[in-house]
Coordinates of C-alpha atoms in Angstrom, one line a residue:
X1 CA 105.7 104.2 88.6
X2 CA 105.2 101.2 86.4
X3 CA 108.8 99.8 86.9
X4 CA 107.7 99.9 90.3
X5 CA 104.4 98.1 90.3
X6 CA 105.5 95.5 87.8
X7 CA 108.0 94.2 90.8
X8 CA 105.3 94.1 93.3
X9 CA 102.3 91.3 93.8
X10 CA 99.0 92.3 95.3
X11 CA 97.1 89.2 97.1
X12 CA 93.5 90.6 97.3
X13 CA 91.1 88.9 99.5
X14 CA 87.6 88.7 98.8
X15 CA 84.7 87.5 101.1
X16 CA 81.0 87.5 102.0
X17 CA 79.8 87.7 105.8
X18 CA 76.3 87.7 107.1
X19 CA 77.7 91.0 109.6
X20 CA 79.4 93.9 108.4
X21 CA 82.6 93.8 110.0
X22 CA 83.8 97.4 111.8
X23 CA 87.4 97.4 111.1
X24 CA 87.8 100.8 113.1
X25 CA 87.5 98.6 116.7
X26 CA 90.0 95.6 115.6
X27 CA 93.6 95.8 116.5
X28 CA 96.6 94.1 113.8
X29 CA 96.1 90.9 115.4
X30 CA 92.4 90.3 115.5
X31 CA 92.4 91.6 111.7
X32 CA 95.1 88.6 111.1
X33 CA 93.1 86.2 113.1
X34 CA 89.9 87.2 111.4
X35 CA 91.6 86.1 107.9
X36 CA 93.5 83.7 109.3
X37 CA 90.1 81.8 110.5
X38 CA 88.1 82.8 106.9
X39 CA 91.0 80.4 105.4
X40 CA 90.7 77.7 107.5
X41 CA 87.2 77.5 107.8
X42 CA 86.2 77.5 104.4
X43 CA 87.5 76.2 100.6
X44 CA 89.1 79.2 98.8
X45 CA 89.0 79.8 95.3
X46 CA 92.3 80.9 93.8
X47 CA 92.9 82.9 91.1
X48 CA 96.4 84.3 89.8
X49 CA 97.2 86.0 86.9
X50 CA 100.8 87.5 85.5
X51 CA 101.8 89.1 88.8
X52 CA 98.7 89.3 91.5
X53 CA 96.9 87.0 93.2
X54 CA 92.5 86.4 94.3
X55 CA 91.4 84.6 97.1
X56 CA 87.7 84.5 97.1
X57 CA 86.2 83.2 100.3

């Protein structure tokens, strides 16, 4: 199992909103156009280290 995880990168995401969002009622796309607007509406903080990657939002 480490072999394995050693060959993959995690991007995690992390973000405040002044709503909770309910995830259960949004399709693939609205997810994706959700993010896609959090990144071009705002100035993201990147952090990487060995292998993953942080966006804070």
């Amino acid at each position: 199992m480490e072999a394995v995880s050693r060959g993959l990168t995690f991007i995690d995401i992390h973000f405040d909103t002044e709503h909770p969002i309910v995830y259960e009622g949004l399709d693939e796309l609205q997810v994706e156009t959700l993010a896609l607007n959090m990144l071009t509406e705002c100035r993201a903080e990147i952090r990487r280290d060995e292998k993953d990657i942080t966006i804070y939002l």
